[in-house]
Protein backbone atom coordinates (compact mmCIF):
# COMPACT_ATOMS: atom_id res chain seq x y z
CA UNK A 1 0.00 0.00 0.00
CA UNK A 2 2.78 2.45 0.86
CA UNK A 3 4.50 1.73 -2.45
CA UNK A 4 1.28 2.33 -4.38
CA UNK A 5 0.63 5.55 -2.49
CA UNK A 6 4.09 6.82 -3.45
CA UNK A 7 3.45 5.94 -7.10
CA UNK A 8 0.05 7.66 -7.01
CA UNK A 9 1.61 10.82 -5.59
CA UNK A 10 4.13 10.92 -8.48
CA UNK A 11 1.35 10.35 -11.01
CA UNK A 12 -0.73 13.10 -9.40
CA UNK A 13 2.19 15.54 -9.72
CA UNK A 14 2.71 14.55 -13.37
CA UNK A 15 -0.98 15.03 -14.15
CA UNK A 16 -1.08 18.45 -12.46
CA UNK A 17 1.96 19.53 -14.45
CA UNK A 18 0.25 18.48 -17.68
CA UNK A 19 -2.91 20.38 -16.70
CA UNK A 20 -0.82 23.51 -16.13
CA UNK A 21 0.94 23.17 -19.49
CA UNK A 22 -2.33 22.53 -21.35
CA UNK A 23 -3.86 25.58 -19.71
CA UNK A 24 -0.79 27.68 -20.60
CA UNK A 25 -0.84 26.49 -24.21
CA UNK A 26 -4.58 27.13 -24.61
CA UNK A 27 -4.38 30.61 -23.07
CA UNK A 28 -1.35 31.58 -25.10
CA UNK A 29 -2.99 30.43 -28.30
CA UNK A 30 -6.20 32.30 -27.52
CA UNK A 31 -4.21 35.51 -26.85
CA UNK A 32 -2.31 35.04 -30.11
CA UNK A 33 -5.45 34.71 -32.23
CA UNK A 34 -7.14 37.61 -30.39
CA UNK A 35 -4.07 39.86 -30.93
CA UNK A 36 -4.12 39.18 -34.67
CA UNK A 37 -7.87 39.80 -34.76
CA UNK A 38 -7.62 43.06 -32.78
CA UNK A 39 -4.73 44.39 -34.89
CA UNK A 40 -6.85 43.78 -37.96
CA UNK A 41 -10.01 45.31 -36.48
CA UNK A 42 -8.05 48.40 -35.36
CA UNK A 43 -6.65 48.74 -38.88
CA UNK A 44 -3.13 48.21 -37.57
CA UNK A 45 -2.70 45.45 -40.16
CA UNK A 46 -4.27 44.85 -43.56
CA UNK A 47 -5.42 41.39 -42.46
CA UNK A 48 -4.99 38.93 -39.62
CA UNK A 49 -2.24 37.04 -41.53
CA UNK A 50 -4.04 33.89 -40.30
CA UNK A 51 -5.37 32.68 -43.64
CA UNK A 52 -4.78 30.05 -46.27
CA UNK A 53 -5.12 30.79 -49.97
CA UNK A 54 -7.29 28.84 -52.38
CA UNK A 55 -4.00 27.78 -53.92
CA UNK A 56 -3.01 26.22 -50.57
CA UNK A 57 -6.28 24.27 -50.55
CA UNK A 58 -5.80 23.11 -54.11
CA UNK A 59 -2.33 21.86 -53.20
CA UNK A 60 -3.85 19.59 -50.53
CA UNK A 61 -7.20 18.56 -52.06
CA UNK A 62 -7.12 17.60 -55.74
CA UNK A 63 -9.68 20.04 -57.27
CA UNK A 64 -9.74 18.24 -60.63
CA UNK A 65 -11.61 15.33 -59.05
CA UNK A 66 -12.91 16.75 -55.78
CA UNK A 67 -15.45 19.36 -54.93
CA UNK A 68 -14.06 21.42 -52.02
CA UNK A 69 -16.57 23.20 -49.81
CA UNK A 70 -15.39 25.71 -47.19
CA UNK A 71 -17.54 26.22 -44.06
CA UNK A 72 -16.87 29.25 -41.85
CA UNK A 73 -18.97 29.33 -38.73
CA UNK A 74 -19.15 31.43 -35.55
CA UNK A 75 -18.08 29.82 -32.23
CA UNK A 76 -20.40 27.20 -30.67
CA UNK A 77 -21.92 26.32 -34.04
CA UNK A 78 -23.29 22.76 -33.90
CA UNK A 79 -22.70 20.27 -36.73
CA UNK A 80 -24.95 17.20 -36.71
CA UNK A 81 -23.95 14.29 -38.90
CA UNK A 82 -26.70 11.73 -39.51
CA UNK A 83 -26.31 8.00 -39.44
CA UNK A 84 -24.89 7.18 -42.90
CA UNK A 85 -27.02 4.02 -42.97
CA UNK A 86 -30.01 6.35 -43.26
CA UNK A 87 -28.60 9.31 -45.19
CA UNK A 88 -25.42 11.21 -45.97
CA UNK A 89 -26.77 14.28 -44.23
CA UNK A 90 -25.15 17.18 -42.37
CA UNK A 91 -27.03 19.88 -40.48
CA UNK A 92 -25.08 22.98 -39.36
CA UNK A 93 -26.78 25.30 -36.82
CA UNK A 94 -25.37 28.56 -35.51
CA UNK A 95 -26.65 30.65 -32.59
CA UNK A 96 -24.17 33.51 -32.80
CA UNK A 97 -24.24 34.65 -36.39
CA UNK A 98 -24.62 33.62 -40.03
CA UNK A 99 -22.66 30.70 -41.44
CA UNK A 100 -20.60 31.18 -44.58
CA UNK A 101 -20.34 28.33 -47.06
CA UNK A 102 -18.56 28.55 -50.41
CA UNK A 103 -16.85 26.31 -52.94
CA UNK A 104 -13.12 26.58 -53.52
CA UNK A 105 -12.71 27.58 -57.17
CA UNK A 106 -11.01 24.99 -59.35
CA UNK A 107 -8.36 27.42 -60.52
CA UNK B 1 -30.94 10.06 -36.29
CA UNK B 2 -27.94 12.19 -35.38
CA UNK B 3 -24.90 10.01 -34.97
CA UNK B 4 -22.28 12.62 -34.17
CA UNK B 5 -22.59 16.18 -32.89
CA UNK B 6 -19.59 18.50 -33.18
CA UNK B 7 -19.21 22.06 -31.95
CA UNK B 8 -17.39 23.86 -34.76
CA UNK B 9 -16.42 27.45 -35.21
CA UNK B 10 -13.84 27.14 -32.46
CA UNK B 11 -10.44 27.93 -33.91
CA UNK B 12 -8.56 24.67 -34.00
CA UNK B 13 -9.84 21.60 -32.27
CA UNK B 14 -12.38 18.81 -32.95
CA UNK B 15 -9.84 16.95 -35.12
CA UNK B 16 -10.60 13.66 -33.41
CA UNK B 17 -14.36 13.94 -33.86
CA UNK B 18 -13.99 14.81 -37.53
CA UNK B 19 -11.81 11.75 -38.03
CA UNK B 20 -14.58 9.69 -36.41
CA UNK B 21 -17.13 11.20 -38.80
CA UNK B 22 -14.93 10.44 -41.82
CA UNK B 23 -14.49 6.84 -40.68
CA UNK B 24 -18.21 6.45 -40.01
CA UNK B 25 -19.14 7.80 -43.46
CA UNK B 26 -16.41 5.89 -45.25
CA UNK B 27 -17.27 2.56 -43.58
CA UNK B 28 -21.01 2.91 -44.10
CA UNK B 29 -22.50 0.16 -46.22
CA UNK B 30 -25.04 2.56 -47.72
CA UNK B 31 -25.61 1.80 -51.44
CA UNK B 32 -23.94 4.56 -53.47
CA UNK B 33 -25.71 6.05 -56.43
CA UNK B 34 -22.58 6.17 -58.59
CA UNK B 35 -21.29 2.78 -57.50
CA UNK B 36 -21.57 1.44 -61.03
CA UNK B 37 -19.33 4.15 -62.44
CA UNK B 38 -16.34 3.13 -60.38
CA UNK B 39 -15.28 4.35 -56.99
CA UNK B 40 -16.25 7.92 -56.24
CA UNK B 41 -15.06 7.93 -52.67
CA UNK B 42 -13.60 11.25 -51.52
CA UNK B 43 -9.91 11.40 -52.36
CA UNK B 44 -7.74 11.53 -49.20
CA UNK B 45 -5.89 14.80 -48.64
CA UNK B 46 -2.34 15.03 -49.95
CA UNK B 47 0.58 15.63 -47.58
CA UNK B 48 3.02 18.22 -48.88
CA UNK C 1 -5.65 -6.45 -0.13
CA UNK C 2 -8.83 -4.47 -0.82
CA UNK C 3 -7.00 -1.16 -0.33
CA UNK C 4 -4.20 -2.32 -2.63
CA UNK C 5 -6.75 -3.23 -5.26
CA UNK C 6 -8.41 0.22 -5.04
CA UNK C 7 -5.06 2.00 -5.25
CA UNK C 8 -4.03 -0.14 -8.21
CA UNK C 9 -7.29 0.75 -10.00
CA UNK C 10 -6.82 4.44 -9.26
CA UNK C 11 -3.25 4.18 -10.56
CA UNK C 12 -4.40 2.69 -13.89
CA UNK C 13 -7.06 5.39 -14.28
CA UNK C 14 -4.51 8.11 -13.60
CA UNK C 15 -2.03 6.61 -16.06
CA UNK C 16 -4.77 6.60 -18.74
CA UNK C 17 -5.69 10.24 -18.02
CA UNK C 18 -2.02 11.25 -18.23
CA UNK C 19 -1.73 9.48 -21.59
CA UNK C 20 -4.79 11.33 -22.96
CA UNK C 21 -3.53 14.69 -21.63
CA UNK C 22 -0.11 14.13 -23.23
CA UNK C 23 -1.87 13.59 -26.60
CA UNK C 24 -4.00 16.71 -26.02
CA UNK C 25 -0.89 18.77 -25.18
CA UNK C 26 0.93 17.51 -28.26
CA UNK C 27 -2.10 18.39 -30.40
CA UNK C 28 -2.15 21.91 -28.92
CA UNK C 29 1.59 22.26 -29.56
CA UNK C 30 1.24 21.20 -33.19
CA UNK C 31 -1.68 23.58 -33.66
CA UNK C 32 0.30 26.46 -32.22
CA UNK C 33 3.38 25.69 -34.32
CA UNK C 34 1.31 25.32 -37.50
CA UNK C 35 -0.58 28.54 -36.80
CA UNK C 36 2.51 30.64 -36.07
CA UNK C 37 4.36 29.12 -39.04
CA UNK C 38 1.41 30.01 -41.31
CA UNK C 39 1.32 33.61 -40.04
CA UNK C 40 5.07 33.95 -40.58
CA UNK C 41 4.79 32.49 -44.09
CA UNK C 42 1.96 34.86 -44.99
CA UNK C 43 3.77 37.92 -43.67
CA UNK C 44 6.93 36.86 -45.45
CA UNK C 45 5.14 36.39 -48.77
CA UNK C 46 3.23 39.67 -48.32
CA UNK C 47 6.56 41.51 -48.04
CA UNK C 48 7.62 39.95 -51.34
CA UNK C 49 4.36 40.64 -53.11
CA UNK C 50 4.01 44.11 -51.55
CA UNK C 51 0.66 43.41 -49.91
CA UNK C 52 -1.83 40.69 -49.02
CA UNK C 53 -3.44 38.51 -51.69
CA UNK C 54 -6.90 39.40 -52.98
CA UNK C 55 -9.46 38.96 -50.19
CA UNK C 56 -11.59 36.60 -52.27
CA UNK C 57 -8.63 34.26 -52.71
CA UNK C 58 -7.94 33.85 -48.98
CA UNK C 59 -9.80 31.90 -46.30
CA UNK C 60 -9.44 33.24 -42.77
CA UNK C 61 -8.99 30.72 -39.98
CA UNK C 62 -10.93 29.01 -38.38
CA UNK C 63 -12.74 27.03 -41.07
CA UNK C 64 -13.81 23.51 -42.01
CA UNK C 65 -13.25 21.81 -45.33
CA UNK C 66 -15.68 19.29 -46.77
CA UNK C 67 -14.56 17.39 -49.84
CA UNK C 68 -16.47 14.91 -51.96
CA UNK C 69 -16.35 13.49 -55.45
CA UNK C 70 -17.30 15.93 -58.21
CA UNK C 71 -20.04 13.52 -59.24
CA UNK C 72 -21.76 13.85 -55.89
CA UNK C 73 -25.15 15.54 -56.03
CA UNK C 74 -25.59 17.88 -53.05
CA UNK C 75 -29.01 19.10 -52.00
CA UNK C 76 -28.56 22.17 -49.80
CA UNK C 77 -31.26 24.01 -47.79
CA UNK C 78 -30.40 27.33 -46.16
CA UNK C 79 -32.44 29.31 -43.63
CA UNK C 80 -33.13 32.91 -44.63
CA UNK C 81 -30.84 34.26 -41.88
CA UNK C 82 -28.07 31.80 -42.88
CA UNK C 83 -27.99 30.46 -39.32
CA UNK C 84 -28.92 26.94 -40.47
CA UNK C 85 -27.74 24.79 -43.37
CA UNK C 86 -28.88 21.28 -44.26
CA UNK C 87 -26.81 19.27 -46.74
CA UNK C 88 -27.91 15.99 -48.30
CA UNK C 89 -25.31 14.08 -50.33
CA UNK C 90 -25.82 11.07 -52.54
CA UNK C 91 -22.24 10.04 -51.98
CA UNK C 92 -19.57 9.85 -49.31
CA UNK C 93 -17.74 12.95 -48.13
CA UNK C 94 -14.86 13.87 -45.81
CA UNK C 95 -14.62 16.74 -43.31
CA UNK C 96 -11.37 18.30 -42.11
CA UNK C 97 -10.66 21.26 -39.86
CA UNK C 98 -8.07 23.97 -40.42
CA UNK C 99 -5.48 22.22 -38.24
CA UNK C 100 -5.52 19.16 -40.49
CA UNK C 101 -5.18 21.32 -43.60
CA UNK C 102 -2.22 23.21 -42.10
CA UNK C 103 -0.55 19.92 -41.18
CA UNK C 104 -1.05 18.63 -44.75
CA UNK C 105 0.46 21.88 -46.01
CA UNK C 106 3.55 21.04 -43.95
CA UNK C 107 3.04 23.94 -41.52
CA UNK C 108 3.85 21.74 -38.52
CA UNK C 109 7.15 20.56 -40.06
CA UNK C 110 5.95 16.94 -40.23
CA UNK C 111 6.13 16.65 -36.43
CA UNK C 112 2.73 14.89 -36.38
CA UNK C 113 4.29 12.09 -38.43
CA UNK C 114 7.35 12.04 -36.19
CA UNK C 115 9.54 13.11 -39.12
CA UNK C 116 11.29 16.45 -38.70
CA UNK C 117 14.77 17.71 -39.63
CA UNK C 118 16.92 19.11 -36.82
CA UNK C 119 16.73 22.55 -38.48
CA UNK C 120 12.91 22.41 -38.53
CA UNK C 121 12.91 21.14 -34.93
CA UNK C 122 14.92 24.20 -33.90
CA UNK C 123 12.45 26.45 -35.73
CA UNK C 124 9.51 24.62 -34.14
CA UNK C 125 11.03 25.03 -30.68
CA UNK C 126 11.34 28.77 -31.26
CA UNK C 127 7.56 28.88 -31.80
CA UNK C 128 6.55 27.36 -28.45
CA UNK C 129 7.02 28.44 -24.80
CA UNK C 130 10.33 27.32 -23.22
CA UNK C 131 8.56 25.05 -20.72
CA UNK C 132 7.14 23.03 -23.62
CA UNK C 133 10.25 22.54 -25.69
CA UNK C 134 10.99 19.17 -24.11
CA UNK C 135 7.55 17.93 -25.19
CA UNK C 136 8.48 18.70 -28.77
CA UNK C 137 11.54 16.51 -28.56
CA UNK C 138 9.27 13.86 -27.08
CA UNK C 139 6.95 14.04 -30.09
mmCIF file with all atom_site columns, C-alpha atoms in Angstrom, chain C:
data_model
loop_
_atom_site.group_PDB
_atom_site.id
_atom_site.type_symbol
_atom_site.label_atom_id
_atom_site.label_alt_id
_atom_site.label_comp_id
_atom_site.label_asym_id
_atom_site.label_entity_id
_atom_site.label_seq_id
_atom_site.pdbx_PDB_ins_code
_atom_site.Cartn_x
_atom_site.Cartn_y
_atom_site.Cartn_z
_atom_site.occupancy
_atom_site.B_iso_or_equiv
_atom_site.pdbx_formal_charge
_atom_site.auth_seq_id
_atom_site.auth_comp_id
_atom_site.auth_asym_id
_atom_site.auth_atom_id
_atom_site.pdbx_PDB_model_num
ATOM 1   C CA . UNK C 1 1   ? -5.652  -6.449 -0.127  1.00 0.00 ? 1   UNK C CA 1
ATOM 2   C CA . UNK C 1 2   ? -8.831  -4.467 -0.820  1.00 0.00 ? 2   UNK C CA 1
ATOM 3   C CA . UNK C 1 3   ? -7.005  -1.158 -0.331  1.00 0.00 ? 3   UNK C CA 1
ATOM 4   C CA . UNK C 1 4   ? -4.198  -2.321 -2.634  1.00 0.00 ? 4   UNK C CA 1
ATOM 5   C CA . UNK C 1 5   ? -6.753  -3.234 -5.260  1.00 0.00 ? 5   UNK C CA 1
ATOM 6   C CA . UNK C 1 6   ? -8.412  0.216  -5.037  1.00 0.00 ? 6   UNK C CA 1
ATOM 7   C CA . UNK C 1 7   ? -5.062  1.999  -5.248  1.00 0.00 ? 7   UNK C CA 1
ATOM 8   C CA . UNK C 1 8   ? -4.034  -0.135 -8.209  1.00 0.00 ? 8   UNK C CA 1
ATOM 9   C CA . UNK C 1 9   ? -7.290  0.748  -10.000 1.00 0.00 ? 9   UNK C CA 1
ATOM 10  C CA . UNK C 1 10  ? -6.818  4.441  -9.264  1.00 0.00 ? 10  UNK C CA 1
ATOM 11  C CA . UNK C 1 11  ? -3.253  4.182  -10.560 1.00 0.00 ? 11  UNK C CA 1
ATOM 12  C CA . UNK C 1 12  ? -4.400  2.693  -13.888 1.00 0.00 ? 12  UNK C CA 1
ATOM 13  C CA . UNK C 1 13  ? -7.061  5.395  -14.276 1.00 0.00 ? 13  UNK C CA 1
ATOM 14  C CA . UNK C 1 14  ? -4.510  8.110  -13.595 1.00 0.00 ? 14  UNK C CA 1
ATOM 15  C CA . UNK C 1 15  ? -2.029  6.606  -16.057 1.00 0.00 ? 15  UNK C CA 1
ATOM 16  C CA . UNK C 1 16  ? -4.772  6.599  -18.736 1.00 0.00 ? 16  UNK C CA 1
ATOM 17  C CA . UNK C 1 17  ? -5.690  10.241 -18.021 1.00 0.00 ? 17  UNK C CA 1
ATOM 18  C CA . UNK C 1 18  ? -2.023  11.251 -18.229 1.00 0.00 ? 18  UNK C CA 1
ATOM 19  C CA . UNK C 1 19  ? -1.735  9.476  -21.595 1.00 0.00 ? 19  UNK C CA 1
ATOM 20  C CA . UNK C 1 20  ? -4.791  11.333 -22.955 1.00 0.00 ? 20  UNK C CA 1
ATOM 21  C CA . UNK C 1 21  ? -3.534  14.689 -21.630 1.00 0.00 ? 21  UNK C CA 1
ATOM 22  C CA . UNK C 1 22  ? -0.115  14.127 -23.234 1.00 0.00 ? 22  UNK C CA 1
ATOM 23  C CA . UNK C 1 23  ? -1.868  13.594 -26.599 1.00 0.00 ? 23  UNK C CA 1
ATOM 24  C CA . UNK C 1 24  ? -4.002  16.712 -26.023 1.00 0.00 ? 24  UNK C CA 1
ATOM 25  C CA . UNK C 1 25  ? -0.890  18.768 -25.180 1.00 0.00 ? 25  UNK C CA 1
ATOM 26  C CA . UNK C 1 26  ? 0.930   17.505 -28.264 1.00 0.00 ? 26  UNK C CA 1
ATOM 27  C CA . UNK C 1 27  ? -2.104  18.395 -30.403 1.00 0.00 ? 27  UNK C CA 1
ATOM 28  C CA . UNK C 1 28  ? -2.148  21.914 -28.916 1.00 0.00 ? 28  UNK C CA 1
ATOM 29  C CA . UNK C 1 29  ? 1.588   22.265 -29.561 1.00 0.00 ? 29  UNK C CA 1
ATOM 30  C CA . UNK C 1 30  ? 1.237   21.195 -33.191 1.00 0.00 ? 30  UNK C CA 1
ATOM 31  C CA . UNK C 1 31  ? -1.684  23.581 -33.661 1.00 0.00 ? 31  UNK C CA 1
ATOM 32  C CA . UNK C 1 32  ? 0.296   26.463 -32.221 1.00 0.00 ? 32  UNK C CA 1
ATOM 33  C CA . UNK C 1 33  ? 3.380   25.691 -34.319 1.00 0.00 ? 33  UNK C CA 1
ATOM 34  C CA . UNK C 1 34  ? 1.308   25.322 -37.502 1.00 0.00 ? 34  UNK C CA 1
ATOM 35  C CA . UNK C 1 35  ? -0.582  28.540 -36.803 1.00 0.00 ? 35  UNK C CA 1
ATOM 36  C CA . UNK C 1 36  ? 2.514   30.640 -36.073 1.00 0.00 ? 36  UNK C CA 1
ATOM 37  C CA . UNK C 1 37  ? 4.355   29.121 -39.040 1.00 0.00 ? 37  UNK C CA 1
ATOM 38  C CA . UNK C 1 38  ? 1.415   30.010 -41.310 1.00 0.00 ? 38  UNK C CA 1
ATOM 39  C CA . UNK C 1 39  ? 1.318   33.606 -40.036 1.00 0.00 ? 39  UNK C CA 1
ATOM 40  C CA . UNK C 1 40  ? 5.070   33.952 -40.575 1.00 0.00 ? 40  UNK C CA 1
ATOM 41  C CA . UNK C 1 41  ? 4.793   32.490 -44.089 1.00 0.00 ? 41  UNK C CA 1
ATOM 42  C CA . UNK C 1 42  ? 1.961   34.857 -44.994 1.00 0.00 ? 42  UNK C CA 1
ATOM 43  C CA . UNK C 1 43  ? 3.769   37.924 -43.670 1.00 0.00 ? 43  UNK C CA 1
ATOM 44  C CA . UNK C 1 44  ? 6.925   36.861 -45.447 1.00 0.00 ? 44  UNK C CA 1
ATOM 45  C CA . UNK C 1 45  ? 5.137   36.395 -48.769 1.00 0.00 ? 45  UNK C CA 1
ATOM 46  C CA . UNK C 1 46  ? 3.232   39.668 -48.318 1.00 0.00 ? 46  UNK C CA 1
ATOM 47  C CA . UNK C 1 47  ? 6.562   41.513 -48.039 1.00 0.00 ? 47  UNK C CA 1
ATOM 48  C CA . UNK C 1 48  ? 7.619   39.951 -51.343 1.00 0.00 ? 48  UNK C CA 1
ATOM 49  C CA . UNK C 1 49  ? 4.363   40.637 -53.112 1.00 0.00 ? 49  UNK C CA 1
ATOM 50  C CA . UNK C 1 50  ? 4.005   44.109 -51.551 1.00 0.00 ? 50  UNK C CA 1
ATOM 51  C CA . UNK C 1 51  ? 0.664   43.406 -49.909 1.00 0.00 ? 51  UNK C CA 1
ATOM 52  C CA . UNK C 1 52  ? -1.827  40.692 -49.021 1.00 0.00 ? 52  UNK C CA 1
ATOM 53  C CA . UNK C 1 53  ? -3.440  38.509 -51.692 1.00 0.00 ? 53  UNK C CA 1
ATOM 54  C CA . UNK C 1 54  ? -6.900  39.404 -52.982 1.00 0.00 ? 54  UNK C CA 1
ATOM 55  C CA . UNK C 1 55  ? -9.464  38.963 -50.191 1.00 0.00 ? 55  UNK C CA 1
ATOM 56  C CA . UNK C 1 56  ? -11.590 36.597 -52.265 1.00 0.00 ? 56  UNK C CA 1
ATOM 57  C CA . UNK C 1 57  ? -8.632  34.257 -52.713 1.00 0.00 ? 57  UNK C CA 1
ATOM 58  C CA . UNK C 1 58  ? -7.943  33.851 -48.976 1.00 0.00 ? 58  UNK C CA 1
ATOM 59  C CA . UNK C 1 59  ? -9.795  31.901 -46.303 1.00 0.00 ? 59  UNK C CA 1
ATOM 60  C CA . UNK C 1 60  ? -9.445  33.240 -42.773 1.00 0.00 ? 60  UNK C CA 1
ATOM 61  C CA . UNK C 1 61  ? -8.994  30.716 -39.978 1.00 0.00 ? 61  UNK C CA 1
ATOM 62  C CA . UNK C 1 62  ? -10.928 29.008 -38.383 1.00 0.00 ? 62  UNK C CA 1
ATOM 63  C CA . UNK C 1 63  ? -12.742 27.028 -41.074 1.00 0.00 ? 63  UNK C CA 1
ATOM 64  C CA . UNK C 1 64  ? -13.814 23.514 -42.008 1.00 0.00 ? 64  UNK C CA 1
ATOM 65  C CA . UNK C 1 65  ? -13.254 21.813 -45.331 1.00 0.00 ? 65  UNK C CA 1
ATOM 66  C CA . UNK C 1 66  ? -15.679 19.286 -46.773 1.00 0.00 ? 66  UNK C CA 1
ATOM 67  C CA . UNK C 1 67  ? -14.563 17.387 -49.843 1.00 0.00 ? 67  UNK C CA 1
ATOM 68  C CA . UNK C 1 68  ? -16.472 14.910 -51.957 1.00 0.00 ? 68  UNK C CA 1
ATOM 69  C CA . UNK C 1 69  ? -16.353 13.491 -55.449 1.00 0.00 ? 69  UNK C CA 1
ATOM 70  C CA . UNK C 1 70  ? -17.295 15.933 -58.207 1.00 0.00 ? 70  UNK C CA 1
ATOM 71  C CA . UNK C 1 71  ? -20.036 13.524 -59.243 1.00 0.00 ? 71  UNK C CA 1
ATOM 72  C CA . UNK C 1 72  ? -21.762 13.848 -55.895 1.00 0.00 ? 72  UNK C CA 1
ATOM 73  C CA . UNK C 1 73  ? -25.147 15.535 -56.033 1.00 0.00 ? 73  UNK C CA 1
ATOM 74  C CA . UNK C 1 74  ? -25.586 17.884 -53.052 1.00 0.00 ? 74  UNK C CA 1
ATOM 75  C CA . UNK C 1 75  ? -29.008 19.098 -51.999 1.00 0.00 ? 75  UNK C CA 1
ATOM 76  C CA . UNK C 1 76  ? -28.559 22.171 -49.799 1.00 0.00 ? 76  UNK C CA 1
ATOM 77  C CA . UNK C 1 77  ? -31.256 24.009 -47.792 1.00 0.00 ? 77  UNK C CA 1
ATOM 78  C CA . UNK C 1 78  ? -30.401 27.333 -46.162 1.00 0.00 ? 78  UNK C CA 1
ATOM 79  C CA . UNK C 1 79  ? -32.443 29.305 -43.628 1.00 0.00 ? 79  UNK C CA 1
ATOM 80  C CA . UNK C 1 80  ? -33.129 32.912 -44.629 1.00 0.00 ? 80  UNK C CA 1
ATOM 81  C CA . UNK C 1 81  ? -30.845 34.262 -41.884 1.00 0.00 ? 81  UNK C CA 1
ATOM 82  C CA . UNK C 1 82  ? -28.065 31.803 -42.884 1.00 0.00 ? 82  UNK C CA 1
ATOM 83  C CA . UNK C 1 83  ? -27.995 30.459 -39.318 1.00 0.00 ? 83  UNK C CA 1
ATOM 84  C CA . UNK C 1 84  ? -28.917 26.940 -40.474 1.00 0.00 ? 84  UNK C CA 1
ATOM 85  C CA . UNK C 1 85  ? -27.743 24.789 -43.367 1.00 0.00 ? 85  UNK C CA 1
ATOM 86  C CA . UNK C 1 86  ? -28.885 21.282 -44.258 1.00 0.00 ? 86  UNK C CA 1
ATOM 87  C CA . UNK C 1 87  ? -26.814 19.266 -46.738 1.00 0.00 ? 87  UNK C CA 1
ATOM 88  C CA . UNK C 1 88  ? -27.910 15.989 -48.302 1.00 0.00 ? 88  UNK C CA 1
ATOM 89  C CA . UNK C 1 89  ? -25.305 14.079 -50.327 1.00 0.00 ? 89  UNK C CA 1
ATOM 90  C CA . UNK C 1 90  ? -25.820 11.070 -52.538 1.00 0.00 ? 90  UNK C CA 1
ATOM 91  C CA . UNK C 1 91  ? -22.239 10.039 -51.978 1.00 0.00 ? 91  UNK C CA 1
ATOM 92  C CA . UNK C 1 92  ? -19.566 9.851  -49.311 1.00 0.00 ? 92  UNK C CA 1
ATOM 93  C CA . UNK C 1 93  ? -17.737 12.953 -48.132 1.00 0.00 ? 93  UNK C CA 1
ATOM 94  C CA . UNK C 1 94  ? -14.857 13.870 -45.810 1.00 0.00 ? 94  UNK C CA 1
ATOM 95  C CA . UNK C 1 95  ? -14.618 16.738 -43.314 1.00 0.00 ? 95  UNK C CA 1
ATOM 96  C CA . UNK C 1 96  ? -11.370 18.303 -42.105 1.00 0.00 ? 96  UNK C CA 1
ATOM 97  C CA . UNK C 1 97  ? -10.657 21.259 -39.862 1.00 0.00 ? 97  UNK C CA 1
ATOM 98  C CA . UNK C 1 98  ? -8.072  23.966 -40.420 1.00 0.00 ? 98  UNK C CA 1
ATOM 99  C CA . UNK C 1 99  ? -5.483  22.223 -38.236 1.00 0.00 ? 99  UNK C CA 1
ATOM 100 C CA . UNK C 1 100 ? -5.519  19.160 -40.492 1.00 0.00 ? 100 UNK C CA 1
ATOM 101 C CA . UNK C 1 101 ? -5.185  21.324 -43.598 1.00 0.00 ? 101 UNK C CA 1
ATOM 102 C CA . UNK C 1 102 ? -2.220  23.210 -42.101 1.00 0.00 ? 102 UNK C CA 1
ATOM 103 C CA . UNK C 1 103 ? -0.554  19.919 -41.179 1.00 0.00 ? 103 UNK C CA 1
ATOM 104 C CA . UNK C 1 104 ? -1.054  18.634 -44.746 1.00 0.00 ? 104 UNK C CA 1
ATOM 105 C CA . UNK C 1 105 ? 0.460   21.882 -46.010 1.00 0.00 ? 105 UNK C CA 1
ATOM 106 C CA . UNK C 1 106 ? 3.546   21.040 -43.950 1.00 0.00 ? 106 UNK C CA 1
ATOM 107 C CA . UNK C 1 107 ? 3.039   23.936 -41.520 1.00 0.00 ? 107 UNK C CA 1
ATOM 108 C CA . UNK C 1 108 ? 3.854   21.745 -38.516 1.00 0.00 ? 108 UNK C CA 1
ATOM 109 C CA . UNK C 1 109 ? 7.146   20.563 -40.064 1.00 0.00 ? 109 UNK C CA 1
ATOM 110 C CA . UNK C 1 110 ? 5.946   16.936 -40.233 1.00 0.00 ? 110 UNK C CA 1
ATOM 111 C CA . UNK C 1 111 ? 6.126   16.654 -36.426 1.00 0.00 ? 111 UNK C CA 1
ATOM 112 C CA . UNK C 1 112 ? 2.729   14.890 -36.377 1.00 0.00 ? 112 UNK C CA 1
ATOM 113 C CA . UNK C 1 113 ? 4.294   12.093 -38.430 1.00 0.00 ? 113 UNK C CA 1
ATOM 114 C CA . UNK C 1 114 ? 7.346   12.043 -36.190 1.00 0.00 ? 114 UNK C CA 1
ATOM 115 C CA . UNK C 1 115 ? 9.543   13.111 -39.120 1.00 0.00 ? 115 UNK C CA 1
ATOM 116 C CA . UNK C 1 116 ? 11.287  16.453 -38.696 1.00 0.00 ? 116 UNK C CA 1
ATOM 117 C CA . UNK C 1 117 ? 14.767  17.709 -39.628 1.00 0.00 ? 117 UNK C CA 1
ATOM 118 C CA . UNK C 1 118 ? 16.915  19.109 -36.819 1.00 0.00 ? 118 UNK C CA 1
ATOM 119 C CA . UNK C 1 119 ? 16.729  22.546 -38.481 1.00 0.00 ? 119 UNK C CA 1
ATOM 120 C CA . UNK C 1 120 ? 12.912  22.411 -38.527 1.00 0.00 ? 120 UNK C CA 1
ATOM 121 C CA . UNK C 1 121 ? 12.915  21.141 -34.933 1.00 0.00 ? 121 UNK C CA 1
ATOM 122 C CA . UNK C 1 122 ? 14.922  24.199 -33.896 1.00 0.00 ? 122 UNK C CA 1
ATOM 123 C CA . UNK C 1 123 ? 12.452  26.453 -35.732 1.00 0.00 ? 123 UNK C CA 1
ATOM 124 C CA . UNK C 1 124 ? 9.509   24.618 -34.143 1.00 0.00 ? 124 UNK C CA 1
ATOM 125 C CA . UNK C 1 125 ? 11.025  25.035 -30.684 1.00 0.00 ? 125 UNK C CA 1
ATOM 126 C CA . UNK C 1 126 ? 11.338  28.775 -31.264 1.00 0.00 ? 126 UNK C CA 1
ATOM 127 C CA . UNK C 1 127 ? 7.561   28.879 -31.801 1.00 0.00 ? 127 UNK C CA 1
ATOM 128 C CA . UNK C 1 128 ? 6.554   27.359 -28.446 1.00 0.00 ? 128 UNK C CA 1
ATOM 129 C CA . UNK C 1 129 ? 7.022   28.441 -24.802 1.00 0.00 ? 129 UNK C CA 1
ATOM 130 C CA . UNK C 1 130 ? 10.326  27.324 -23.223 1.00 0.00 ? 130 UNK C CA 1
ATOM 131 C CA . UNK C 1 131 ? 8.559   25.051 -20.724 1.00 0.00 ? 131 UNK C CA 1
ATOM 132 C CA . UNK C 1 132 ? 7.136   23.033 -23.616 1.00 0.00 ? 132 UNK C CA 1
ATOM 133 C CA . UNK C 1 133 ? 10.247  22.539 -25.688 1.00 0.00 ? 133 UNK C CA 1
ATOM 134 C CA . UNK C 1 134 ? 10.990  19.169 -24.111 1.00 0.00 ? 134 UNK C CA 1
ATOM 135 C CA . UNK C 1 135 ? 7.547   17.930 -25.191 1.00 0.00 ? 135 UNK C CA 1
ATOM 136 C CA . UNK C 1 136 ? 8.480   18.702 -28.773 1.00 0.00 ? 136 UNK C CA 1
ATOM 137 C CA . UNK C 1 137 ? 11.537  16.508 -28.555 1.00 0.00 ? 137 UNK C CA 1
ATOM 138 C CA . UNK C 1 138 ? 9.270   13.860 -27.080 1.00 0.00 ? 138 UNK C CA 1
ATOM 139 C CA . UNK C 1 139 ? 6.953   14.042 -30.092 1.00 0.00 ? 139 UNK C CA 1
#
